[in-house]
Short mmCIF file of C-alpha atoms and ligand atoms in Angstrom, two decimals:
data_model
loop_
_atom_site.label_atom_id
_atom_site.label_comp_id
_atom_site.label_asym_id
_atom_site.label_seq_id
_atom_site.Cartn_x
_atom_site.Cartn_y
_atom_site.Cartn_z
CA UNK S 1 0.00 0.00 0.00
CA UNK S 2 1.24 3.42 -0.80
CA UNK S 3 0.96 6.26 1.60
CA UNK S 4 0.45 9.69 0.26
CA UNK S 5 3.03 11.73 1.94
CA UNK S 6 2.29 15.23 3.10
CA UNK S 7 4.38 17.91 1.62
CA UNK S 8 6.00 20.10 4.20
CA UNK S 9 7.81 23.34 3.81
CA UNK S 10 10.73 22.79 1.57
CA UNK S 11 13.77 24.01 3.37
CA UNK S 12 16.89 23.73 1.30
CA UNK S 13 19.63 23.00 3.71
CA UNK S 14 23.27 22.75 2.94
CA UNK S 15 24.64 19.29 3.18
CA UNK S 16 27.11 19.07 5.96
CA UNK S 17 30.45 17.68 5.00
CA UNK S 18 30.61 13.91 5.34
CA UNK S 19 29.19 13.23 8.81
CA UNK S 20 30.15 9.57 8.71
CA UNK S 21 33.35 8.67 10.49
CA UNK S 22 35.60 6.05 9.00
CA UNK S 23 35.37 2.58 10.43
CA UNK S 24 37.93 1.41 12.96
CA UNK S 25 38.75 -1.80 14.77
CA UNK S 26 36.57 -2.81 17.70
CA UNK S 27 36.24 -5.73 20.05
CA UNK S 28 32.97 -6.24 21.87
CA UNK S 29 33.80 -8.48 24.82
CA UNK S 30 31.83 -10.70 27.23
CA UNK S 31 28.56 -9.99 25.47
CA UNK S 32 25.46 -12.18 25.16
CA UNK S 33 25.12 -12.84 21.44
CA UNK S 34 21.80 -13.18 19.61
CA UNK S 35 23.18 -13.88 16.17
CA UNK S 36 19.98 -13.50 14.10
CA UNK S 37 19.56 -17.16 13.13
CA UNK S 38 16.81 -17.74 15.69
CA UNK S 39 18.98 -20.13 17.72
CA UNK S 40 19.67 -19.83 21.45
CA UNK S 41 21.56 -16.81 22.83
CA UNK S 42 25.25 -17.38 23.51
CA UNK S 43 26.65 -15.89 26.73
CA UNK S 44 30.16 -14.46 27.19
CA UNK S 45 31.06 -14.02 23.54
CA UNK S 46 33.58 -11.80 21.78
CA UNK S 47 32.94 -10.14 18.44
CA UNK S 48 35.77 -8.43 16.56
CA UNK S 49 35.06 -5.80 13.90
CA UNK S 50 37.79 -4.64 11.55
CA UNK S 51 36.90 -1.92 9.07
CA UNK S 52 33.41 -2.53 7.75
CA UNK S 53 33.24 -6.27 8.51
CA UNK S 54 32.97 -8.69 11.40
CA UNK S 55 36.25 -10.63 11.42
CA UNK S 56 35.84 -12.92 14.42
CA UNK S 57 33.04 -14.29 16.60
CA UNK S 58 33.79 -16.71 19.41
CA UNK S 59 33.79 -17.48 23.12
CA UNK S 60 35.51 -14.74 25.13
CA UNK S 61 37.90 -17.31 26.57
CA UNK S 62 39.55 -18.08 23.23
CA UNK S 63 39.27 -14.80 21.32
CA UNK S 64 42.01 -12.24 20.99
CA UNK S 65 40.76 -8.67 21.28
CA UNK S 66 41.83 -6.11 18.68
CA UNK S 67 41.54 -2.35 18.55
CA UNK S 68 39.25 -0.46 20.87
CA UNK S 69 37.38 -2.54 23.40
CA UNK S 70 33.72 -2.35 24.30
CA UNK S 71 32.72 -4.00 27.56
CA UNK S 72 29.66 -6.07 26.66
CA UNK S 73 29.01 -7.45 30.15
CA UNK S 74 25.28 -7.32 30.91
CA UNK S 75 24.59 -6.35 27.29
CA UNK S 76 23.06 -8.11 24.29
CA UNK S 77 24.38 -7.96 20.75
CA UNK S 78 22.17 -8.61 17.72
CA UNK S 79 22.34 -7.72 14.02
CA UNK S 80 21.02 -4.30 12.98
CA UNK S 81 17.31 -4.44 12.18
CA UNK S 82 16.16 -4.48 8.54
CA UNK S 83 12.83 -3.07 7.32
CA UNK S 84 12.10 -4.49 3.87
CA UNK S 85 9.00 -2.42 3.10
CA UNK S 86 9.13 1.33 3.53
CA UNK S 87 8.15 4.38 1.48
CA UNK S 88 10.55 7.10 2.56
CA UNK S 89 9.02 10.46 3.47
CA UNK S 90 9.91 13.50 1.44
CA UNK S 91 7.94 12.79 -1.72
CA UNK S 92 4.78 14.73 -2.52
CA UNK S 93 2.23 15.31 -5.24
CA UNK S 94 3.25 18.98 -5.50
CA UNK S 95 5.23 20.15 -8.54
CA UNK S 96 7.69 22.97 -9.08
CA UNK S 97 6.80 25.50 -11.86
CA UNK S 98 8.98 23.52 -14.30
CA UNK S 99 7.11 20.32 -13.52
CA UNK S 100 9.55 18.58 -11.20
CA UNK S 101 8.21 16.97 -8.02
CA UNK S 102 8.71 18.96 -4.84
CA UNK S 103 10.91 16.93 -2.52
CA UNK S 104 11.28 17.69 1.17
CA UNK S 105 14.84 16.52 1.65
CA UNK S 106 14.88 17.51 5.32
CA UNK S 107 11.90 15.25 5.97
CA UNK S 108 13.59 12.39 4.13
CA UNK S 109 16.84 12.83 6.07
CA UNK S 110 14.97 13.08 9.39
CA UNK S 111 13.12 9.85 8.64
CA UNK S 112 16.38 8.09 7.78
CA UNK S 113 17.88 9.39 11.03
CA UNK S 114 14.88 8.03 12.92
CA UNK S 115 15.55 4.54 11.54
CA UNK S 116 19.18 4.59 12.65
CA UNK S 117 18.22 6.03 16.04
CA UNK S 118 15.78 3.13 16.50
CA UNK S 119 18.32 0.42 15.61
CA UNK S 120 17.37 -0.09 11.96
CA UNK S 121 20.48 -0.30 9.80
CA UNK S 122 18.85 -1.29 6.48
CA UNK S 123 15.69 -0.10 4.75
CA UNK S 124 14.16 -1.25 1.48
CA UNK S 125 12.07 1.41 -0.25
CA UNK S 126 9.54 -0.33 -2.48
CA UNK S 127 7.95 2.57 -4.32
CA UNK S 128 8.73 6.25 -4.25
CA UNK S 129 9.44 9.20 -6.42
CA UNK S 130 12.86 8.47 -7.89
CA UNK S 131 13.89 12.10 -7.32
CA UNK S 132 13.48 11.48 -3.59
CA UNK S 133 14.73 7.98 -2.94
CA UNK S 134 17.51 7.72 -5.52
CA UNK S 135 19.09 10.96 -4.31
CA UNK S 136 19.07 9.64 -0.74
CA UNK S 137 20.42 6.27 -1.89
CA UNK S 138 23.38 7.87 -3.63
CA UNK S 139 24.00 10.20 -0.66
CA UNK S 140 23.94 7.21 1.67
CA UNK S 141 26.31 5.17 -0.47
CA UNK S 142 28.72 8.10 -0.76
CA UNK S 143 28.69 8.58 3.03
CA UNK S 144 27.19 12.08 2.76
CA UNK S 145 24.32 11.42 5.17
CA UNK S 146 23.73 9.50 8.39
CA UNK S 147 21.33 6.85 7.20
CA UNK S 148 20.63 3.16 7.24
CA UNK S 149 21.63 1.28 4.08
CA UNK S 150 19.09 2.08 1.40
CA UNK S 151 17.89 -0.42 -1.18
CA UNK S 152 15.29 0.93 -3.56
CA UNK S 153 12.99 0.04 -6.42
CA UNK S 154 12.59 3.65 -7.59
CA UNK S 155 9.33 3.80 -9.51
CA UNK S 156 7.23 0.72 -9.10
CA UNK S 157 5.81 -1.08 -12.13
CA UNK S 158 2.10 -1.54 -12.68
CA UNK S 159 -0.65 -1.99 -15.24
CA UNK S 160 -2.31 1.29 -16.29
CA UNK S 161 -4.99 2.21 -13.76
CA UNK S 162 -3.85 -0.37 -11.22
CA UNK S 163 -2.71 -0.04 -7.60
CA UNK S 164 -0.12 2.70 -7.11
CA UNK S 165 -0.47 3.83 -10.72
CA UNK S 166 0.28 7.46 -9.75
CA UNK S 167 3.92 6.74 -9.01
CA UNK S 168 4.51 3.82 -11.31
CA UNK S 169 5.92 2.99 -14.70
CA UNK S 170 2.77 1.80 -16.51
CA UNK S 171 3.18 -1.34 -18.60
CA UNK S 172 0.26 -2.52 -20.74
CA UNK S 173 2.02 -4.61 -23.39
CA UNK S 174 5.37 -6.31 -22.90
CA UNK S 175 6.83 -5.92 -26.40
CA UNK S 176 5.51 -2.41 -26.94
CA UNK S 177 6.44 -1.10 -23.48
CA UNK S 178 9.75 -2.92 -23.02
CA UNK S 179 11.73 0.29 -23.67
CA UNK S 180 10.11 1.71 -20.49
CA UNK S 181 11.49 -1.23 -18.51
CA UNK S 182 14.90 -0.77 -20.09
CA UNK S 183 14.80 2.93 -19.19
CA UNK S 184 13.75 2.13 -15.59
CA UNK S 185 16.61 -0.33 -15.32
CA UNK S 186 19.24 1.97 -16.80
CA UNK S 187 18.23 5.22 -15.12
CA UNK S 188 17.07 4.02 -11.70
CA UNK S 189 19.19 0.91 -11.17
CA UNK S 190 16.62 -0.76 -8.94
CA UNK S 191 18.01 -3.01 -6.21
CA UNK S 192 14.74 -4.93 -6.30
CA UNK S 193 11.76 -4.55 -8.63
CA UNK S 194 8.29 -3.85 -7.23
CA UNK S 195 5.17 -4.77 -9.16
CA UNK S 196 1.66 -4.09 -7.86
CA UNK S 197 -0.93 -6.80 -8.46
CA UNK S 198 -4.15 -6.14 -6.61
CA UNK S 199 -7.74 -5.14 -7.35
CA UNK S 200 -7.36 -2.77 -4.43
CA UNK S 201 -9.89 -4.97 -2.71
CA UNK S 202 -8.66 -4.13 0.80
CA UNK S 203 -11.71 -3.11 2.79
CA UNK S 204 -14.56 -1.58 0.87
CA UNK S 205 -12.66 -0.24 -2.10
CA UNK S 206 -13.56 -0.59 -5.76
CA UNK S 207 -12.30 -3.20 -8.18
CA UNK S 208 -9.68 -1.80 -10.52
CA UNK S 209 -7.76 -3.01 -13.53
CA UNK S 210 -5.22 -5.74 -12.89
CA UNK S 211 -2.03 -6.73 -14.66
CA UNK S 212 -2.49 -9.96 -16.66
CA UNK S 213 -0.50 -12.75 -14.96
CA UNK S 214 1.33 -13.53 -18.20
CA UNK S 215 2.56 -9.94 -18.45
CA UNK S 216 3.69 -10.06 -14.82
CA UNK S 217 5.67 -13.21 -15.63
CA UNK S 218 7.36 -11.50 -18.60
CA UNK S 219 8.31 -8.49 -16.49
CA UNK S 220 9.68 -10.66 -13.67
CA UNK S 221 11.72 -12.64 -16.19
CA UNK S 222 13.10 -9.44 -17.71
CA UNK S 223 14.40 -8.17 -14.34
CA UNK S 224 15.64 -11.58 -13.19
CA UNK S 225 17.66 -11.86 -16.42
CA UNK S 226 19.34 -8.62 -15.38
CA UNK S 227 20.13 -10.08 -11.96
CA UNK S 228 17.38 -8.24 -10.11
CA UNK S 229 14.97 -9.81 -7.65
CA UNK S 230 11.32 -8.88 -7.56
CA UNK S 231 8.64 -8.18 -4.99
CA UNK S 232 4.92 -8.11 -5.75
CA UNK S 233 2.22 -6.18 -3.91
CA UNK S 234 -0.65 -8.57 -3.15
CA UNK S 235 -3.21 -8.73 -0.35
CA UNK S 236 -5.24 -11.89 -1.00
CA UNK S 237 -4.35 -15.57 -1.10
CA UNK S 238 -5.44 -15.92 -4.71
CA UNK S 239 -3.26 -13.07 -5.99
CA UNK S 240 -0.36 -14.27 -3.83
CA UNK S 241 -0.54 -17.69 -5.46
CA UNK S 242 -0.69 -16.18 -8.94
CA UNK S 243 2.29 -13.93 -8.21
CA UNK S 244 4.34 -16.84 -6.85
CA UNK S 245 3.56 -18.97 -9.90
CA UNK S 246 4.40 -16.04 -12.17
CA UNK S 247 7.86 -16.19 -10.59
CA UNK S 248 7.75 -13.50 -7.88
CA UNK S 249 10.85 -13.77 -5.71
CA UNK S 250 9.12 -12.15 -2.73
CA UNK S 251 5.71 -10.80 -1.68
CA UNK S 252 5.42 -7.24 -0.36
CA UNK S 253 2.58 -8.10 2.07
CA UNK S 254 1.07 -11.04 3.93
CA UNK S 255 -2.47 -12.18 3.12
CA UNK S 256 -4.77 -9.76 4.91
CA UNK S 257 -8.10 -10.15 3.17
CA UNK S 258 -9.06 -13.31 5.05
CA UNK S 259 -7.71 -16.38 6.81
CA UNK S 260 -5.25 -18.36 4.71
CA UNK S 261 -5.99 -21.95 3.69
CA UNK S 262 -3.92 -24.86 4.98
CA UNK S 263 -2.63 -25.48 1.48
CA UNK S 264 -1.38 -21.90 1.22
CA UNK S 265 0.55 -22.37 4.48
CA UNK S 266 2.06 -25.56 3.07
CA UNK S 267 3.01 -23.82 -0.15
CA UNK S 268 4.70 -20.92 1.67
CA UNK S 269 6.66 -23.40 3.80
CA UNK S 270 7.65 -25.44 0.74
CA UNK S 271 8.53 -22.56 -1.59
CA UNK S 272 10.06 -20.36 1.13
CA UNK S 273 9.00 -17.25 -0.76
CA UNK S 274 9.88 -14.41 1.64
CA UNK S 275 7.03 -12.00 2.41
CA UNK S 276 7.02 -8.66 4.22
CA UNK S 277 4.94 -8.66 7.40
CA UNK S 278 3.43 -5.09 7.16
CA UNK S 279 1.08 -5.37 10.16
CA UNK S 280 1.85 -1.85 11.39
CA UNK S 281 0.38 0.02 8.44
CA UNK S 282 -3.08 -1.44 9.00
CA UNK S 283 -2.96 -1.33 12.77
CA UNK S 284 -1.70 2.23 13.12
CA UNK S 285 -5.08 3.84 12.30
CA UNK S 286 -7.04 2.36 15.20
CA UNK S 287 -3.98 2.64 17.43
CA UNK S 288 -3.91 6.38 16.93
CA UNK S 289 -7.65 6.70 17.58
CA UNK S 290 -7.64 4.48 20.67
CA UNK S 291 -4.17 5.00 22.13
CA UNK S 292 -2.75 8.34 20.94
CA UNK S 293 -0.47 8.37 23.99
CA UNK S 294 1.88 6.00 22.15
CA UNK S 295 3.21 9.13 20.48
CA UNK S 296 4.73 10.14 23.83
CA UNK S 297 7.07 7.13 23.86
CA UNK S 298 10.73 8.19 23.61
CA UNK S 299 11.36 6.85 20.09
CA UNK S 300 8.34 8.75 18.72
CA UNK S 301 9.30 11.93 20.58
CA UNK S 302 12.76 11.75 19.00
CA UNK S 303 11.43 10.87 15.54
CA UNK S 304 8.60 13.40 15.08
CA UNK S 305 8.39 17.10 15.77
CA UNK S 306 6.12 18.25 18.58
CA UNK S 307 3.92 20.00 16.01
CA UNK S 308 3.49 16.86 13.95
CA UNK S 309 2.65 14.74 16.98
CA UNK S 310 0.05 17.34 17.93
CA UNK S 311 -1.54 17.21 14.46
CA UNK S 312 -1.60 13.41 14.61
CA UNK S 313 -3.32 13.51 18.01
CA UNK S 314 -5.96 15.98 16.89
CA UNK S 315 -6.77 16.43 13.18
CA UNK S 316 -5.45 13.08 11.93
CA UNK S 317 -6.98 11.18 14.82
CA UNK S 318 -10.40 12.76 14.24
CA UNK S 319 -10.23 11.97 10.52
CA UNK S 320 -9.21 8.35 11.12
CA UNK S 321 -11.91 7.91 13.76
CA UNK S 322 -14.55 8.54 11.07
CA UNK S 323 -13.12 6.23 8.40
CA UNK S 324 -14.55 2.74 8.07
CA UNK S 325 -11.10 1.73 6.79
CA UNK S 326 -9.70 2.24 10.32
CA UNK S 327 -12.12 -0.25 11.81
CA UNK S 328 -11.90 -2.74 8.97
CA UNK S 329 -8.14 -2.86 9.46
CA UNK S 330 -8.59 -3.26 13.21
CA UNK S 331 -10.79 -6.33 12.60
CA UNK S 332 -8.40 -7.78 10.03
CA UNK S 333 -5.15 -7.29 11.96
CA UNK S 334 -5.57 -10.37 14.23
CA UNK S 335 -6.47 -12.44 11.16
CA UNK S 336 -3.35 -11.23 9.39
CA UNK S 337 -1.29 -11.92 12.52
CA UNK S 338 -2.63 -15.47 12.60
CA UNK S 339 -1.81 -15.93 8.90
CA UNK S 340 1.78 -14.83 9.51
CA UNK S 341 2.16 -16.97 12.64
CA UNK S 342 0.89 -20.08 10.82
CA UNK S 343 3.35 -19.65 7.96
CA UNK S 344 6.23 -18.96 10.34
CA UNK S 345 5.36 -22.03 12.44
CA UNK S 346 5.29 -24.16 9.27
CA UNK S 347 8.77 -22.94 8.26
CA UNK S 348 7.91 -20.13 5.83
CA UNK S 349 10.03 -16.99 5.58
CA UNK S 350 8.52 -13.80 7.04
CA UNK S 351 10.66 -10.65 6.79
CA UNK S 352 9.96 -7.53 8.82
CA UNK S 353 8.35 -4.75 6.81
CA UNK S 354 6.13 -1.87 7.90
CA UNK S 355 4.94 -0.01 4.79
CA UNK S 356 5.73 3.12 6.80
CA UNK S 357 8.61 5.52 7.21
CA UNK S 358 9.93 5.77 10.75
CA UNK S 359 12.13 3.80 13.11
CA UNK S 360 9.49 3.50 15.85
CA UNK S 361 7.06 1.99 13.31
CA UNK S 362 9.66 -0.72 12.61
CA UNK S 363 9.92 -1.36 16.34
CA UNK S 364 6.11 -1.47 16.49
CA UNK S 365 6.11 -4.22 13.86
CA UNK S 366 8.09 -6.41 16.27
CA UNK S 367 5.52 -5.76 19.02
CA UNK S 368 2.73 -6.88 16.67
CA UNK S 369 4.65 -10.02 15.71
CA UNK S 370 4.91 -10.76 19.43
CA UNK S 371 1.16 -10.16 19.72
CA UNK S 372 0.79 -12.76 16.94
CA UNK S 373 2.35 -15.29 19.31
CA UNK S 374 5.75 -15.49 17.61
CA UNK S 375 8.58 -15.92 20.08
CA UNK S 376 11.16 -13.12 20.40
CA UNK S 377 14.17 -15.05 19.03
CA UNK S 378 12.12 -15.86 15.92
CA UNK S 379 11.00 -12.21 15.64
CA UNK S 380 14.65 -11.19 15.69
CA UNK S 381 15.36 -13.58 12.84
CA UNK S 382 12.39 -12.11 10.93
CA UNK S 383 13.84 -8.64 11.56
CA UNK S 384 17.42 -9.50 10.58
CA UNK S 385 18.45 -12.65 8.68
CA UNK S 386 15.12 -13.00 6.89
CA UNK S 387 15.36 -9.41 5.66
CA UNK S 388 18.71 -10.27 4.11
CA UNK S 389 17.18 -13.38 2.54
CA UNK S 390 14.35 -11.23 1.17
CA UNK S 391 16.97 -9.04 -0.53
CA UNK S 392 19.12 -11.98 -1.62
CA UNK S 393 21.99 -10.55 0.46
CA UNK S 394 22.26 -13.14 3.21
CA UNK S 395 25.89 -13.83 2.36
CA UNK S 396 26.81 -10.28 3.45
CA UNK S 397 24.16 -9.25 5.93
CA UNK S 398 21.60 -10.34 8.49
CA UNK S 399 23.57 -12.24 11.13
CA UNK S 400 26.45 -11.62 13.50
CA UNK S 401 28.99 -13.93 11.94
CA UNK S 402 32.49 -13.83 10.60
CA UNK S 403 32.80 -12.10 7.25
CA UNK S 404 29.51 -10.22 7.36
CA UNK S 405 29.07 -6.45 7.28
CA UNK S 406 29.29 -5.01 10.81
CA UNK S 407 25.73 -3.68 11.15
CA UNK S 408 25.13 -4.25 14.85
CA UNK S 409 22.82 -3.35 17.68
CA UNK S 410 24.02 -3.45 21.30
CA UNK S 411 21.17 -3.54 23.84
CA UNK S 412 20.98 -2.92 27.59
CA UNK S 413 18.34 -5.61 28.15
CA UNK S 414 17.53 -9.03 26.71
CA UNK S 415 15.23 -8.87 23.65
CA UNK S 416 14.69 -12.65 23.73
CA UNK S 417 12.87 -12.21 27.05
CA UNK S 418 10.79 -9.24 25.88
CA UNK S 419 10.94 -7.88 22.34
CA UNK S 420 10.39 -4.37 23.76
CA UNK S 421 13.98 -4.58 25.01
CA UNK S 422 15.07 -4.07 21.39
CA UNK S 423 14.24 -0.39 22.06
CA UNK S 424 16.68 -0.24 24.98
CA UNK S 425 19.63 0.64 22.79
CA UNK S 426 23.20 1.08 24.04
CA UNK S 427 24.76 1.64 20.64
CA UNK S 428 24.14 1.24 16.94
CA UNK S 429 26.95 0.32 14.55
CA UNK S 430 26.66 0.54 10.78
CA UNK S 431 29.42 -0.93 8.67
CA UNK S 432 31.82 -0.72 11.60
CA UNK S 433 30.95 2.92 12.36
CA UNK S 434 29.61 3.72 15.79
CA UNK S 435 26.64 6.02 15.28
CA UNK S 436 26.80 9.26 17.25
CA UNK S 437 23.12 9.96 18.00
CA UNK S 438 23.86 13.60 18.80
CA UNK S 439 24.64 14.16 15.10
CA UNK S 440 21.39 12.68 13.77
CA UNK S 441 19.06 15.27 12.16
CA UNK S 442 15.98 13.97 13.99
CA UNK S 443 12.65 15.79 13.64
CA UNK S 444 12.25 15.63 17.42
CA UNK S 445 15.47 17.57 17.94
CA UNK S 446 19.01 16.73 18.98
CA UNK S 447 19.35 13.64 21.16
CA UNK S 448 22.13 12.63 23.50
CA UNK S 449 24.85 10.29 22.36
CA UNK S 450 23.95 6.97 24.01
CA UNK S 451 27.41 5.38 24.15
CA UNK S 452 29.58 8.02 25.81
CA UNK S 453 32.86 9.00 24.19
CA UNK S 454 35.62 7.15 25.99
CA UNK S 455 33.32 4.46 27.42
CA UNK S 456 35.17 2.00 25.25
CA UNK S 457 38.65 0.96 26.34
CA UNK S 458 41.45 1.83 26.07
CA UNK S 459 39.61 4.75 24.46
CA UNK S 460 42.70 6.69 23.56
CA UNK S 461 40.92 9.09 21.26
CA UNK S 462 37.42 10.17 20.43
CA UNK S 463 36.30 10.21 16.84
ZN1 ZN H 501 3.90 -0.32 0.26
#
């Protein structure tokens, strides 16, 4: 589902010179390790990071520390969280006089900061204005902004008149429209392709035109032959099946339109097609109406301006209270949770996705997975390793193991006891860089650095 994103005042701000420090060598000692595979936690472990990668993981008793030392006693180390379904803020329907979309870069950078602040080190944007997301992706890759890793589809692909048509490349005929796919590939260099395939039947919405399954198959084949994986927006069991048999590598949503059949659960366990969980997007409407006080939690206070939280609590809340959509989604959320839990229990591959654009929403997704009855260690796998599997990048990301990129989250409390402890963050590391929270351009204002300078040993110099 696409969110229309409010345009805010466009403040052109100068980019600060590279705020990302170069990676060093670190040893995290005597830490309890939750490696992301879903297996049991390992006490008293040592993890060595050299440059951007993890170079050693082993029992503290046999590991040789290198570089600066972080005392991990009483702390819990897990991989950085991955959100495989976002639509980054900053895009809008407004146009400049010369017809270019108005992009609120400050809003985009603040949202990216909010992910990092909340422990999310990778986001996958599956549909946005290319002017917004591709600029941020290149800034992130060049180290110009403090941001999680960004993987992006750029424009999504759809059939004319279908779901998300307003920000899509519209393909009606494969041979005739192939140059549009070639242009999308060359100009936007998608990390993953997103197709929408849905009558927009969620709740009481009208039937709309749908991409023929054969055309979807041709498009998927085209991108796969260029080495690019695909994700397909679906919301019903029937369309999910059709997308899988058309060759979809992943699904952008779980089934939400009704309870899944036993045979669908078996298929998802057998095929292991990863799907994004996206519970939060549907649940957030009734949550705001019934529990607006959630906006006073620390991660929300840091991630949103006071003015925006006030608007959410008043105008937005009143509008959502009146919409039948809010209450339909409230009814369907437990059904969707049960669908996800059944597939996970059978051995299918759920990957954390929110369909939103803030770090606290990603954390909320983990709470809803817990509400679905999934145990915390499995939720952590869904939020880490399975995200890497979704992207096809599990060789480089998703677990704390030797050779992988050092995207790490150090916690003050055990998230395998209570998933809410994943919010109790001691430090966030991205590619071997310790994130300094005081430098994040958060909409809620400057926050304190959580891991004090010099708290690592021997701590000869601050960076
Ligand atoms: Zn979406």
